[in-house]
């Protein structure tokens, strides 16, 4: 091994020789402390992000579980009342008022029924706020009327008249197929009172002799779920959205709507086509990594979007009546 030429150090000042190693030690220590501080800071940020996402996921899960149980509970209560003869489905004036009264207590969008004869009635909030009564007969031309009501649920004025045939609606046909309580697929209705996008809990109804009378339905307007998500703490620093397994948006915390209008017709959106850039990018990344939403389970990952790191948590949500959704939280 070649020795270091000691004579080269003889020309250096003693002060320099003593100070330089000391300075190098200081820089090394400061650099190490800085690196460890940065790493600890990143770990702290990750932990806080994980805690916030976990708390948000739990809140959404609890809300969905409690809120989406109500339509089926009301379906059971009303089906029992009909079977026992406490509600006469042929008297649409009385039953419509009864459903109007129930809607004063429960924050749903529709309560009502369609009969095998083609007629039906229900209390409904098209805009999520204003409660009206819809009544339709078995004829097919302008057979449905929407009534405003007074504060006792009595009908006052007809505000719209339209064609309606519940035999073609999924909220009516799907419970009959399975013969029990179930969620129909999300259905879209271009109602005369504005966009109506609903998940409907339906169940067949029978008389005391177990003869089929029709189907009872209770709807939730999906825009109400979006309103709930927008009020979450996480929505100020990230996004929360709910999708079906086929990738179609159910609701989102973005100010932008989870649907679009094509030639004045409502069209639901894939999450990957959301007008919100963050939701769109996260959905596209999830689809690329996991080949769609169909098999997504509990996942936690990080995604870089336009120079920003997004922490993402994916949580499936299901119920006993057939819903199978995916909740995505990002901060």
PDB file of C-alpha atoms in Angstrom:
ATOM      1  CA  UNK A   1       0.000   0.000   0.000  1.00  0.00           C
ATOM      2  CA  UNK A   2       1.347   3.415  -0.909  1.00  0.00           C
ATOM      3  CA  UNK A   3       1.894   5.658   2.127  1.00  0.00           C
ATOM      4  CA  UNK A   4       0.323   9.124   2.255  1.00  0.00           C
ATOM      5  CA  UNK A   5       3.060  11.724   1.692  1.00  0.00           C
ATOM      6  CA  UNK A   6       3.395  13.234   5.131  1.00  0.00           C
ATOM      7  CA  UNK A   7       5.502  16.092   3.815  1.00  0.00           C
ATOM      8  CA  UNK A   8       2.406  17.502   2.041  1.00  0.00           C
ATOM      9  CA  UNK A   9       0.732  18.169   5.413  1.00  0.00           C
ATOM     10  CA  UNK A  10       3.741  20.073   6.654  1.00  0.00           C
ATOM     11  CA  UNK A  11       2.775  23.079   4.543  1.00  0.00           C
ATOM     12  CA  UNK A  12      -0.756  23.301   6.002  1.00  0.00           C
ATOM     13  CA  UNK A  13      -1.522  25.468   9.001  1.00  0.00           C
ATOM     14  CA  UNK A  14      -2.062  23.524  12.218  1.00  0.00           C
ATOM     15  CA  UNK A  15      -5.349  25.396  12.732  1.00  0.00           C
ATOM     16  CA  UNK A  16      -6.652  24.121   9.409  1.00  0.00           C
ATOM     17  CA  UNK A  17      -5.636  20.572  10.170  1.00  0.00           C
ATOM     18  CA  UNK A  18      -7.467  20.661  13.497  1.00  0.00           C
ATOM     19  CA  UNK A  19     -10.626  22.451  12.314  1.00  0.00           C
ATOM     20  CA  UNK A  20     -11.422  20.599   9.084  1.00  0.00           C
ATOM     21  CA  UNK A  21     -12.133  17.171  10.656  1.00  0.00           C
ATOM     22  CA  UNK A  22     -14.208  18.880  13.334  1.00  0.00           C
ATOM     23  CA  UNK A  23     -16.269  20.757  10.681  1.00  0.00           C
ATOM     24  CA  UNK A  24     -16.718  17.562   8.690  1.00  0.00           C
ATOM     25  CA  UNK A  25     -18.030  15.838  11.787  1.00  0.00           C
ATOM     26  CA  UNK A  26     -20.476  18.668  12.390  1.00  0.00           C
ATOM     27  CA  UNK A  27     -21.742  18.572   8.786  1.00  0.00           C
ATOM     28  CA  UNK A  28     -22.078  14.804   8.975  1.00  0.00           C
ATOM     29  CA  UNK A  29     -23.993  15.005  12.244  1.00  0.00           C
ATOM     30  CA  UNK A  30     -26.250  17.788  10.964  1.00  0.00           C
ATOM     31  CA  UNK A  31     -26.871  15.891   7.737  1.00  0.00           C
ATOM     32  CA  UNK A  32     -27.713  12.714   9.620  1.00  0.00           C
ATOM     33  CA  UNK A  33     -30.022  14.576  11.989  1.00  0.00           C
ATOM     34  CA  UNK A  34     -31.683  16.289   9.034  1.00  0.00           C
ATOM     35  CA  UNK A  35     -32.174  12.991   7.227  1.00  0.00           C
ATOM     36  CA  UNK A  36     -33.599  11.324  10.318  1.00  0.00           C
ATOM     37  CA  UNK A  37     -35.859  14.321  10.979  1.00  0.00           C
ATOM     38  CA  UNK A  38     -37.126  14.234   7.397  1.00  0.00           C
ATOM     39  CA  UNK A  39     -37.727  10.509   7.578  1.00  0.00           C
ATOM     40  CA  UNK A  40     -39.480  10.810  10.929  1.00  0.00           C
ATOM     41  CA  UNK A  41     -41.551  13.675   9.500  1.00  0.00           C
ATOM     42  CA  UNK A  42     -42.566  11.557   6.537  1.00  0.00           C
ATOM     43  CA  UNK A  43     -43.494   8.692   8.842  1.00  0.00           C
ATOM     44  CA  UNK A  44     -45.542  11.064  10.990  1.00  0.00           C
ATOM     45  CA  UNK A  45     -47.353  12.382   7.897  1.00  0.00           C
ATOM     46  CA  UNK A  46     -48.021   8.830   6.734  1.00  0.00           C
ATOM     47  CA  UNK A  47     -49.361   7.868  10.155  1.00  0.00           C
ATOM     48  CA  UNK A  48     -51.629  10.918  10.303  1.00  0.00           C
ATOM     49  CA  UNK A  49     -52.864  10.226   6.768  1.00  0.00           C
ATOM     50  CA  UNK A  50     -53.578   6.607   7.638  1.00  0.00           C
ATOM     51  CA  UNK A  51     -55.451   7.621  10.784  1.00  0.00           C
ATOM     52  CA  UNK A  52     -57.533  10.224   8.935  1.00  0.00           C
ATOM     53  CA  UNK A  53     -58.386   7.824   6.117  1.00  0.00           C
ATOM     54  CA  UNK A  54     -59.246   5.019   8.540  1.00  0.00           C
ATOM     55  CA  UNK A  55     -61.498   7.334  10.563  1.00  0.00           C
ATOM     56  CA  UNK A  56     -63.215   8.568   7.397  1.00  0.00           C
ATOM     57  CA  UNK A  57     -63.709   5.034   6.082  1.00  0.00           C
ATOM     58  CA  UNK A  58     -65.301   3.997   9.381  1.00  0.00           C
ATOM     59  CA  UNK A  59     -67.617   7.019   9.309  1.00  0.00           C
ATOM     60  CA  UNK A  60     -68.736   6.278   5.753  1.00  0.00           C
ATOM     61  CA  UNK A  61     -69.204   2.593   6.573  1.00  0.00           C
ATOM     62  CA  UNK A  62     -71.343   3.395   9.629  1.00  0.00           C
ATOM     63  CA  UNK A  63     -73.417   5.934   7.708  1.00  0.00           C
ATOM     64  CA  UNK A  64     -74.088   3.533   4.829  1.00  0.00           C
ATOM     65  CA  UNK A  65     -74.943   0.692   7.206  1.00  0.00           C
ATOM     66  CA  UNK A  66     -77.437   2.729   9.248  1.00  0.00           C
ATOM     67  CA  UNK A  67     -78.883   4.859   6.437  1.00  0.00           C
ATOM     68  CA  UNK A  68     -79.359   2.041   3.942  1.00  0.00           C
ATOM     69  CA  UNK A  69     -81.016  -0.210   6.520  1.00  0.00           C
ATOM     70  CA  UNK A  70     -83.975   2.187   6.862  1.00  0.00           C
ATOM     71  CA  UNK A  71     -85.627   1.474   3.469  1.00  0.00           C
ATOM     72  CA  UNK A  72     -85.773  -2.255   4.177  1.00  0.00           C
ATOM     73  CA  UNK A  73     -87.061  -1.703   7.704  1.00  0.00           C
ATOM     74  CA  UNK A  74     -89.878   0.489   6.386  1.00  0.00           C
ATOM     75  CA  UNK A  75     -90.561  -2.064   3.670  1.00  0.00           C
ATOM     76  CA  UNK A  76     -91.048  -4.751   6.307  1.00  0.00           C
ATOM     77  CA  UNK A  77     -93.315  -2.550   8.466  1.00  0.00           C
ATOM     78  CA  UNK A  78     -95.538  -1.499   5.568  1.00  0.00           C
ATOM     79  CA  UNK A  79     -95.689  -4.993   4.040  1.00  0.00           C
ATOM     80  CA  UNK A  80     -96.846  -6.324   7.436  1.00  0.00           C
ATOM     81  CA  UNK A  81     -99.440  -3.549   7.739  1.00  0.00           C
ATOM     82  CA  UNK A  82    -100.791  -4.353   4.266  1.00  0.00           C
ATOM     83  CA  UNK A  83    -100.938  -8.084   4.945  1.00  0.00           C
ATOM     84  CA  UNK A  84    -102.746  -7.485   8.238  1.00  0.00           C
ATOM     85  CA  UNK A  85    -105.261  -5.200   6.539  1.00  0.00           C
ATOM     86  CA  UNK A  86    -104.132  -2.059   8.386  1.00  0.00           C
ATOM     87  CA  UNK A  87    -103.280  -0.397   5.067  1.00  0.00           C
ATOM     88  CA  UNK A  88    -105.694  -0.763   2.161  1.00  0.00           C
ATOM     89  CA  UNK A  89    -103.654  -0.546  -1.057  1.00  0.00           C
ATOM     90  CA  UNK A  90    -106.831   0.083  -3.069  1.00  0.00           C
ATOM     91  CA  UNK A  91    -107.357   3.333  -1.175  1.00  0.00           C
ATOM     92  CA  UNK A  92    -104.537   5.342  -2.688  1.00  0.00           C
ATOM     93  CA  UNK A  93    -105.733   8.549  -1.078  1.00  0.00           C
ATOM     94  CA  UNK A  94    -105.224   7.150   2.430  1.00  0.00           C
ATOM     95  CA  UNK A  95    -102.035   5.180   1.768  1.00  0.00           C
ATOM     96  CA  UNK A  96    -100.446   8.135  -0.009  1.00  0.00           C
ATOM     97  CA  UNK A  97    -101.077  10.271   3.056  1.00  0.00           C
ATOM     98  CA  UNK A  98     -99.675   7.542   5.333  1.00  0.00           C
ATOM     99  CA  UNK A  99     -96.446   7.425   3.323  1.00  0.00           C
ATOM    100  CA  UNK A 100     -96.286  11.241   3.361  1.00  0.00           C
ATOM    101  CA  UNK A 101     -96.461  11.069   7.161  1.00  0.00           C
ATOM    102  CA  UNK A 102     -93.652   8.486   7.351  1.00  0.00           C
ATOM    103  CA  UNK A 103     -91.473  10.654   5.131  1.00  0.00           C
ATOM    104  CA  UNK A 104     -91.687  13.411   7.734  1.00  0.00           C
ATOM    105  CA  UNK A 105     -89.626  11.173  10.002  1.00  0.00           C
ATOM    106  CA  UNK A 106     -87.277   9.460   7.555  1.00  0.00           C
ATOM    107  CA  UNK A 107     -84.897  11.196   5.194  1.00  0.00           C
ATOM    108  CA  UNK A 108     -85.699   9.100   2.138  1.00  0.00           C
ATOM    109  CA  UNK A 109     -86.683  10.050  -1.384  1.00  0.00           C
ATOM    110  CA  UNK A 110     -89.642   7.783  -2.117  1.00  0.00           C
ATOM    111  CA  UNK A 111     -92.044   5.508  -0.254  1.00  0.00           C
ATOM    112  CA  UNK A 112     -94.802   3.795  -2.176  1.00  0.00           C
ATOM    113  CA  UNK A 113     -95.979   0.802  -4.128  1.00  0.00           C
ATOM    114  CA  UNK A 114     -96.976  -0.388  -7.555  1.00  0.00           C
ATOM    115  CA  UNK A 115     -99.759  -2.950  -7.848  1.00  0.00           C
ATOM    116  CA  UNK A 116    -100.154  -5.857 -10.239  1.00  0.00           C
ATOM    117  CA  UNK A 117    -103.126  -3.953 -11.698  1.00  0.00           C
ATOM    118  CA  UNK A 118    -100.829  -1.154 -12.904  1.00  0.00           C
ATOM    119  CA  UNK A 119    -101.823   1.528 -10.407  1.00  0.00           C
ATOM    120  CA  UNK A 120     -99.799   2.900  -7.523  1.00  0.00           C
ATOM    121  CA  UNK A 121     -99.044   5.753  -5.162  1.00  0.00           C
ATOM    122  CA  UNK A 122     -96.159   7.159  -3.180  1.00  0.00           C
ATOM    123  CA  UNK A 123     -94.712  10.121  -1.339  1.00  0.00           C
ATOM    124  CA  UNK A 124     -91.638  11.508  -3.059  1.00  0.00           C
ATOM    125  CA  UNK A 125     -88.957  14.194  -2.868  1.00  0.00           C
ATOM    126  CA  UNK A 126     -87.714  14.771  -6.400  1.00  0.00           C
ATOM    127  CA  UNK A 127     -85.293  17.485  -5.363  1.00  0.00           C
ATOM    128  CA  UNK A 128     -84.425  15.861  -2.032  1.00  0.00           C
ATOM    129  CA  UNK A 129     -86.366  18.518  -0.115  1.00  0.00           C
ATOM    130  CA  UNK A 130     -89.907  19.241  -1.332  1.00  0.00           C
ATOM    131  CA  UNK A 131     -92.335  16.462  -0.427  1.00  0.00           C
ATOM    132  CA  UNK A 132     -95.135  15.689  -2.874  1.00  0.00           C
ATOM    133  CA  UNK A 133     -97.496  12.779  -3.552  1.00  0.00           C
ATOM    134  CA  UNK A 134     -97.460  10.864  -6.839  1.00  0.00           C
ATOM    135  CA  UNK A 135    -100.557   8.914  -7.832  1.00  0.00           C
ATOM    136  CA  UNK A 136    -100.908   6.886 -11.006  1.00  0.00           C
ATOM    137  CA  UNK A 137    -103.651   4.823 -12.586  1.00  0.00           C
ATOM    138  CA  UNK A 138    -103.467   1.757 -14.831  1.00  0.00           C
ATOM    139  CA  UNK A 139    -103.998   3.657 -18.058  1.00  0.00           C
ATOM    140  CA  UNK A 140    -100.884   4.565 -20.053  1.00  0.00           C
ATOM    141  CA  UNK A 141    -101.411   8.119 -21.302  1.00  0.00           C
ATOM    142  CA  UNK A 142    -100.756  10.949 -18.839  1.00  0.00           C
ATOM    143  CA  UNK A 143    -101.781   8.593 -16.067  1.00  0.00           C
ATOM    144  CA  UNK A 144     -99.574   9.971 -13.271  1.00  0.00           C
ATOM    145  CA  UNK A 145    -100.134  13.145 -11.261  1.00  0.00           C
ATOM    146  CA  UNK A 146     -97.774  14.899  -8.866  1.00  0.00           C
ATOM    147  CA  UNK A 147     -99.604  16.730  -6.052  1.00  0.00           C
ATOM    148  CA  UNK A 148     -98.398  19.410  -3.714  1.00  0.00           C
ATOM    149  CA  UNK A 149     -99.651  19.001  -0.156  1.00  0.00           C
ATOM    150  CA  UNK A 150    -100.567  21.055   2.863  1.00  0.00           C
ATOM    151  CA  UNK A 151     -98.916  20.579   6.256  1.00  0.00           C
ATOM    152  CA  UNK A 152    -101.233  17.649   7.039  1.00  0.00           C
ATOM    153  CA  UNK A 153    -100.424  15.665   3.924  1.00  0.00           C
ATOM    154  CA  UNK A 154    -103.665  16.533   2.137  1.00  0.00           C
ATOM    155  CA  UNK A 155    -103.342  16.925  -1.617  1.00  0.00           C
ATOM    156  CA  UNK A 156    -103.719  20.481  -2.910  1.00  0.00           C
ATOM    157  CA  UNK A 157    -102.618  21.112  -6.518  1.00  0.00           C
ATOM    158  CA  UNK A 158    -101.492  19.009  -9.461  1.00  0.00           C
ATOM    159  CA  UNK A 159     -98.100  20.392 -10.448  1.00  0.00           C
ATOM    160  CA  UNK A 160     -97.254  17.911 -13.203  1.00  0.00           C
ATOM    161  CA  UNK A 161     -98.817  15.133 -15.230  1.00  0.00           C
ATOM    162  CA  UNK A 162     -96.841  12.476 -17.074  1.00  0.00           C
ATOM    163  CA  UNK A 163     -96.813   8.930 -18.456  1.00  0.00           C
ATOM    164  CA  UNK A 164     -95.697   6.217 -16.054  1.00  0.00           C
ATOM    165  CA  UNK A 165     -95.546   2.435 -16.237  1.00  0.00           C
ATOM    166  CA  UNK A 166     -93.984   0.747 -13.221  1.00  0.00           C
ATOM    167  CA  UNK A 167     -93.991  -2.648 -14.959  1.00  0.00           C
ATOM    168  CA  UNK A 168     -90.860  -1.538 -16.824  1.00  0.00           C
ATOM    169  CA  UNK A 169     -89.044  -0.186 -13.758  1.00  0.00           C
ATOM    170  CA  UNK A 170     -86.296  -2.166 -12.031  1.00  0.00           C
ATOM    171  CA  UNK A 171     -87.578  -1.199  -8.567  1.00  0.00           C
ATOM    172  CA  UNK A 172     -90.721  -3.202  -9.410  1.00  0.00           C
ATOM    173  CA  UNK A 173     -89.399  -6.058 -11.553  1.00  0.00           C
ATOM    174  CA  UNK A 174     -86.306  -7.119  -9.619  1.00  0.00           C
ATOM    175  CA  UNK A 175     -87.939  -7.870  -6.227  1.00  0.00           C
ATOM    176  CA  UNK A 176     -90.478 -10.010  -8.084  1.00  0.00           C
ATOM    177  CA  UNK A 177     -87.674 -11.992  -9.749  1.00  0.00           C
ATOM    178  CA  UNK A 178     -86.035 -12.937  -6.443  1.00  0.00           C
ATOM    179  CA  UNK A 179     -89.257 -13.077  -4.438  1.00  0.00           C
ATOM    180  CA  UNK A 180     -87.884 -11.222  -1.428  1.00  0.00           C
ATOM    181  CA  UNK A 181     -86.406  -7.929  -0.222  1.00  0.00           C
ATOM    182  CA  UNK A 182     -83.600  -6.728  -2.441  1.00  0.00           C
ATOM    183  CA  UNK A 183     -81.962  -3.661  -3.904  1.00  0.00           C
ATOM    184  CA  UNK A 184     -82.750  -3.019  -7.516  1.00  0.00           C
ATOM    185  CA  UNK A 185     -79.923  -1.852  -9.709  1.00  0.00           C
ATOM    186  CA  UNK A 186     -79.382   1.894  -9.558  1.00  0.00           C
ATOM    187  CA  UNK A 187     -81.924   3.430 -11.875  1.00  0.00           C
ATOM    188  CA  UNK A 188     -82.104   6.784 -13.593  1.00  0.00           C
ATOM    189  CA  UNK A 189     -85.330   8.595 -14.307  1.00  0.00           C
ATOM    190  CA  UNK A 190     -85.617  11.760 -16.378  1.00  0.00           C
ATOM    191  CA  UNK A 191     -88.487  12.961 -14.234  1.00  0.00           C
ATOM    192  CA  UNK A 192     -90.388  16.144 -15.041  1.00  0.00           C
ATOM    193  CA  UNK A 193     -89.060  17.583 -11.779  1.00  0.00           C
ATOM    194  CA  UNK A 194     -85.322  17.143 -12.316  1.00  0.00           C
ATOM    195  CA  UNK A 195     -82.636  14.428 -12.333  1.00  0.00           C
ATOM    196  CA  UNK A 196     -83.603  11.381 -10.308  1.00  0.00           C
ATOM    197  CA  UNK A 197     -80.903   8.779  -9.640  1.00  0.00           C
ATOM    198  CA  UNK A 198     -81.923   6.256  -7.035  1.00  0.00           C
ATOM    199  CA  UNK A 199     -81.172   2.978  -5.366  1.00  0.00           C
ATOM    200  CA  UNK A 200     -84.464   1.337  -4.510  1.00  0.00           C
ATOM    201  CA  UNK A 201     -85.154  -1.184  -1.778  1.00  0.00           C
ATOM    202  CA  UNK A 202     -88.100  -3.277  -2.892  1.00  0.00           C
ATOM    203  CA  UNK A 203     -90.093  -6.215  -1.577  1.00  0.00           C
ATOM    204  CA  UNK A 204     -93.190  -8.067  -2.820  1.00  0.00           C
ATOM    205  CA  UNK A 205     -96.385  -7.330  -0.888  1.00  0.00           C
ATOM    206  CA  UNK A 206     -99.218  -9.798  -0.248  1.00  0.00           C
ATOM    207  CA  UNK A 207    -102.684  -9.826   1.220  1.00  0.00           C
ATOM    208  CA  UNK A 208    -103.794 -11.961   4.165  1.00  0.00           C
ATOM    209  CA  UNK A 209    -104.306 -14.958   1.840  1.00  0.00           C
ATOM    210  CA  UNK A 210    -100.702 -14.635   0.562  1.00  0.00           C
ATOM    211  CA  UNK A 211    -101.851 -13.423  -2.859  1.00  0.00           C
ATOM    212  CA  UNK A 212     -99.407 -11.120  -4.597  1.00  0.00           C
ATOM    213  CA  UNK A 213    -100.548  -7.506  -4.647  1.00  0.00           C
ATOM    214  CA  UNK A 214     -97.463  -5.798  -6.087  1.00  0.00           C
ATOM    215  CA  UNK A 215     -94.184  -4.353  -4.872  1.00  0.00           C
ATOM    216  CA  UNK A 216     -93.380  -1.868  -2.128  1.00  0.00           C
ATOM    217  CA  UNK A 217     -90.435   0.411  -2.849  1.00  0.00           C
ATOM    218  CA  UNK A 218     -88.321   2.812  -0.786  1.00  0.00           C
ATOM    219  CA  UNK A 219     -85.750   4.956  -2.597  1.00  0.00           C
ATOM    220  CA  UNK A 220     -82.672   6.896  -1.631  1.00  0.00           C
ATOM    221  CA  UNK A 221     -81.542   9.599  -4.023  1.00  0.00           C
ATOM    222  CA  UNK A 222     -77.815   9.125  -4.618  1.00  0.00           C
ATOM    223  CA  UNK A 223     -77.296  12.890  -4.608  1.00  0.00           C
ATOM    224  CA  UNK A 224     -78.066  12.766  -0.876  1.00  0.00           C
ATOM    225  CA  UNK A 225     -75.071  10.465  -0.390  1.00  0.00           C
ATOM    226  CA  UNK A 226     -72.909  12.977  -2.249  1.00  0.00           C
ATOM    227  CA  UNK A 227     -74.173  15.702   0.104  1.00  0.00           C
ATOM    228  CA  UNK A 228     -73.087  13.575   3.061  1.00  0.00           C
ATOM    229  CA  UNK A 229     -69.602  12.984   1.612  1.00  0.00           C
ATOM    230  CA  UNK A 230     -69.107  16.705   0.951  1.00  0.00           C
ATOM    231  CA  UNK A 231     -69.599  17.442   4.644  1.00  0.00           C
ATOM    232  CA  UNK A 232     -66.836  15.085   5.767  1.00  0.00           C
ATOM    233  CA  UNK A 233     -63.656  16.557   7.223  1.00  0.00           C
ATOM    234  CA  UNK A 234     -61.552  14.724   4.625  1.00  0.00           C
ATOM    235  CA  UNK A 235     -63.294  16.440   1.727  1.00  0.00           C
ATOM    236  CA  UNK A 236     -61.399  19.645   2.559  1.00  0.00           C
ATOM    237  CA  UNK A 237     -58.005  18.008   1.965  1.00  0.00           C
ATOM    238  CA  UNK A 238     -58.836  15.155  -0.386  1.00  0.00           C
ATOM    239  CA  UNK A 239     -61.629  13.222  -2.018  1.00  0.00           C
ATOM    240  CA  UNK A 240     -64.056  10.507  -1.002  1.00  0.00           C
ATOM    241  CA  UNK A 241     -66.045   8.601  -3.587  1.00  0.00           C
ATOM    242  CA  UNK A 242     -68.161   5.468  -3.799  1.00  0.00           C
ATOM    243  CA  UNK A 243     -68.294   3.256  -6.877  1.00  0.00           C
ATOM    244  CA  UNK A 244     -70.065   0.108  -7.951  1.00  0.00           C
ATOM    245  CA  UNK A 245     -67.989  -2.907  -8.904  1.00  0.00           C
ATOM    246  CA  UNK A 246     -68.505  -1.988 -12.563  1.00  0.00           C
ATOM    247  CA  UNK A 247     -66.774   1.351 -11.946  1.00  0.00           C
ATOM    248  CA  UNK A 248     -69.882   3.549 -12.104  1.00  0.00           C
ATOM    249  CA  UNK A 249     -69.975   6.382  -9.584  1.00  0.00           C
ATOM    250  CA  UNK A 250     -72.496   6.178  -6.785  1.00  0.00           C
ATOM    251  CA  UNK A 251     -71.512   9.400  -5.000  1.00  0.00           C
ATOM    252  CA  UNK A 252     -68.544  11.706  -4.493  1.00  0.00           C
ATOM    253  CA  UNK A 253     -67.367  14.522  -2.236  1.00  0.00           C
ATOM    254  CA  UNK A 254     -66.448  16.717  -5.189  1.00  0.00           C
ATOM    255  CA  UNK A 255     -68.597  19.787  -5.917  1.00  0.00           C
ATOM    256  CA  UNK A 256     -69.021  18.326  -9.393  1.00  0.00           C
ATOM    257  CA  UNK A 257     -71.912  15.953  -9.947  1.00  0.00           C
ATOM    258  CA  UNK A 258     -71.346  12.199 -10.422  1.00  0.00           C
ATOM    259  CA  UNK A 259     -73.494  12.232 -13.578  1.00  0.00           C
ATOM    260  CA  UNK A 260     -73.782  14.180 -16.794  1.00  0.00           C
ATOM    261  CA  UNK A 261     -76.530  15.242 -19.182  1.00  0.00           C
ATOM    262  CA  UNK A 262     -76.360  14.051 -22.774  1.00  0.00           C
ATOM    263  CA  UNK A 263     -79.029  15.635 -24.956  1.00  0.00           C
ATOM    264  CA  UNK A 264     -80.936  16.446 -21.757  1.00  0.00           C
ATOM    265  CA  UNK A 265     -80.834  12.789 -20.699  1.00  0.00           C
ATOM    266  CA  UNK A 266     -79.169  11.728 -17.452  1.00  0.00           C
ATOM    267  CA  UNK A 267     -76.126   9.542 -17.938  1.00  0.00           C
ATOM    268  CA  UNK A 268     -74.168   8.054 -15.041  1.00  0.00           C
ATOM    269  CA  UNK A 269     -70.396   8.368 -15.129  1.00  0.00           C
ATOM    270  CA  UNK A 270     -67.549   5.936 -14.733  1.00  0.00           C
ATOM    271  CA  UNK A 271     -65.262   7.097 -11.911  1.00  0.00           C
ATOM    272  CA  UNK A 272     -62.432   7.173 -14.465  1.00  0.00           C
ATOM    273  CA  UNK A 273     -64.466   9.722 -16.478  1.00  0.00           C
ATOM    274  CA  UNK A 274     -65.303  11.959 -13.512  1.00  0.00           C
ATOM    275  CA  UNK A 275     -65.119  15.714 -14.234  1.00  0.00           C
ATOM    276  CA  UNK A 276     -63.083  15.987 -11.020  1.00  0.00           C
ATOM    277  CA  UNK A 277     -59.438  15.540 -12.031  1.00  0.00           C
ATOM    278  CA  UNK A 278     -58.375  13.919  -8.745  1.00  0.00           C
ATOM    279  CA  UNK A 279     -61.170  11.347  -8.708  1.00  0.00           C
ATOM    280  CA  UNK A 280     -60.570  10.592 -12.363  1.00  0.00           C
ATOM    281  CA  UNK A 281     -56.820  10.073 -11.888  1.00  0.00           C
ATOM    282  CA  UNK A 282     -57.189   7.911  -8.765  1.00  0.00           C
ATOM    283  CA  UNK A 283     -59.837   5.746 -10.452  1.00  0.00           C
ATOM    284  CA  UNK A 284     -57.632   5.297 -13.513  1.00  0.00           C
ATOM    285  CA  UNK A 285     -54.668   4.306 -11.341  1.00  0.00           C
ATOM    286  CA  UNK A 286     -56.763   1.790  -9.411  1.00  0.00           C
ATOM    287  CA  UNK A 287     -58.096   0.298 -12.626  1.00  0.00           C
ATOM    288  CA  UNK A 288     -54.597  -0.049 -14.048  1.00  0.00           C
ATOM    289  CA  UNK A 289     -53.116  -1.585 -10.903  1.00  0.00           C
ATOM    290  CA  UNK A 290     -55.984  -3.911 -10.027  1.00  0.00           C
ATOM    291  CA  UNK A 291     -57.618  -4.424 -13.438  1.00  0.00           C
ATOM    292  CA  UNK A 292     -60.821  -2.692 -12.455  1.00  0.00           C
ATOM    293  CA  UNK A 293     -62.916  -2.514  -9.300  1.00  0.00           C
ATOM    294  CA  UNK A 294     -64.382  -6.011  -9.543  1.00  0.00           C
ATOM    295  CA  UNK A 295     -61.920  -7.742  -7.231  1.00  0.00           C
ATOM    296  CA  UNK A 296     -60.724  -4.791  -5.147  1.00  0.00           C
ATOM    297  CA  UNK A 297     -60.380  -5.634  -1.459  1.00  0.00           C
ATOM    298  CA  UNK A 298     -58.928  -3.583   1.410  1.00  0.00           C
ATOM    299  CA  UNK A 299     -55.993  -1.650  -0.019  1.00  0.00           C
ATOM    300  CA  UNK A 300     -53.758   1.208   1.124  1.00  0.00           C
ATOM    301  CA  UNK A 301     -51.435   2.832  -1.391  1.00  0.00           C
ATOM    302  CA  UNK A 302     -49.787   6.063  -2.471  1.00  0.00           C
ATOM    303  CA  UNK A 303     -50.287   7.711  -5.849  1.00  0.00           C
ATOM    304  CA  UNK A 304     -48.373  10.648  -7.301  1.00  0.00           C
ATOM    305  CA  UNK A 305     -50.639  13.059  -9.178  1.00  0.00           C
ATOM    306  CA  UNK A 306     -49.210  16.162 -10.815  1.00  0.00           C
ATOM    307  CA  UNK A 307     -46.337  16.355  -8.354  1.00  0.00           C
ATOM    308  CA  UNK A 308     -48.505  15.726  -5.287  1.00  0.00           C
ATOM    309  CA  UNK A 309     -48.534  12.528  -3.286  1.00  0.00           C
ATOM    310  CA  UNK A 310     -52.006  11.203  -2.511  1.00  0.00           C
ATOM    311  CA  UNK A 311     -52.557   8.627   0.191  1.00  0.00           C
ATOM    312  CA  UNK A 312     -55.410   6.337  -0.878  1.00  0.00           C
ATOM    313  CA  UNK A 313     -57.457   3.840   1.114  1.00  0.00           C
ATOM    314  CA  UNK A 314     -59.884   1.402  -0.521  1.00  0.00           C
ATOM    315  CA  UNK A 315     -62.589  -0.341   1.526  1.00  0.00           C
ATOM    316  CA  UNK A 316     -65.376  -2.609   0.213  1.00  0.00           C
ATOM    317  CA  UNK A 317     -68.891  -2.126   1.602  1.00  0.00           C
ATOM    318  CA  UNK A 318     -71.660  -4.732   1.338  1.00  0.00           C
ATOM    319  CA  UNK A 319     -75.030  -5.487   2.865  1.00  0.00           C
ATOM    320  CA  UNK A 320     -77.277  -8.541   3.064  1.00  0.00           C
ATOM    321  CA  UNK A 321     -79.655  -7.250   0.379  1.00  0.00           C
ATOM    322  CA  UNK A 322     -77.217  -7.260  -2.527  1.00  0.00           C
ATOM    323  CA  UNK A 323     -75.310  -3.976  -2.498  1.00  0.00           C
ATOM    324  CA  UNK A 324     -71.585  -4.349  -3.211  1.00  0.00           C
ATOM    325  CA  UNK A 325     -69.802  -0.994  -3.356  1.00  0.00           C
ATOM    326  CA  UNK A 326     -66.244   0.267  -2.984  1.00  0.00           C
ATOM    327  CA  UNK A 327     -65.391   3.306  -0.816  1.00  0.00           C
ATOM    328  CA  UNK A 328     -62.244   5.214  -1.818  1.00  0.00           C
ATOM    329  CA  UNK A 329     -60.708   7.822   0.493  1.00  0.00           C
ATOM    330  CA  UNK A 330     -57.739   9.982  -0.499  1.00  0.00           C
ATOM    331  CA  UNK A 331     -55.804  12.746   1.286  1.00  0.00           C
TER     332      UNK A 331
END
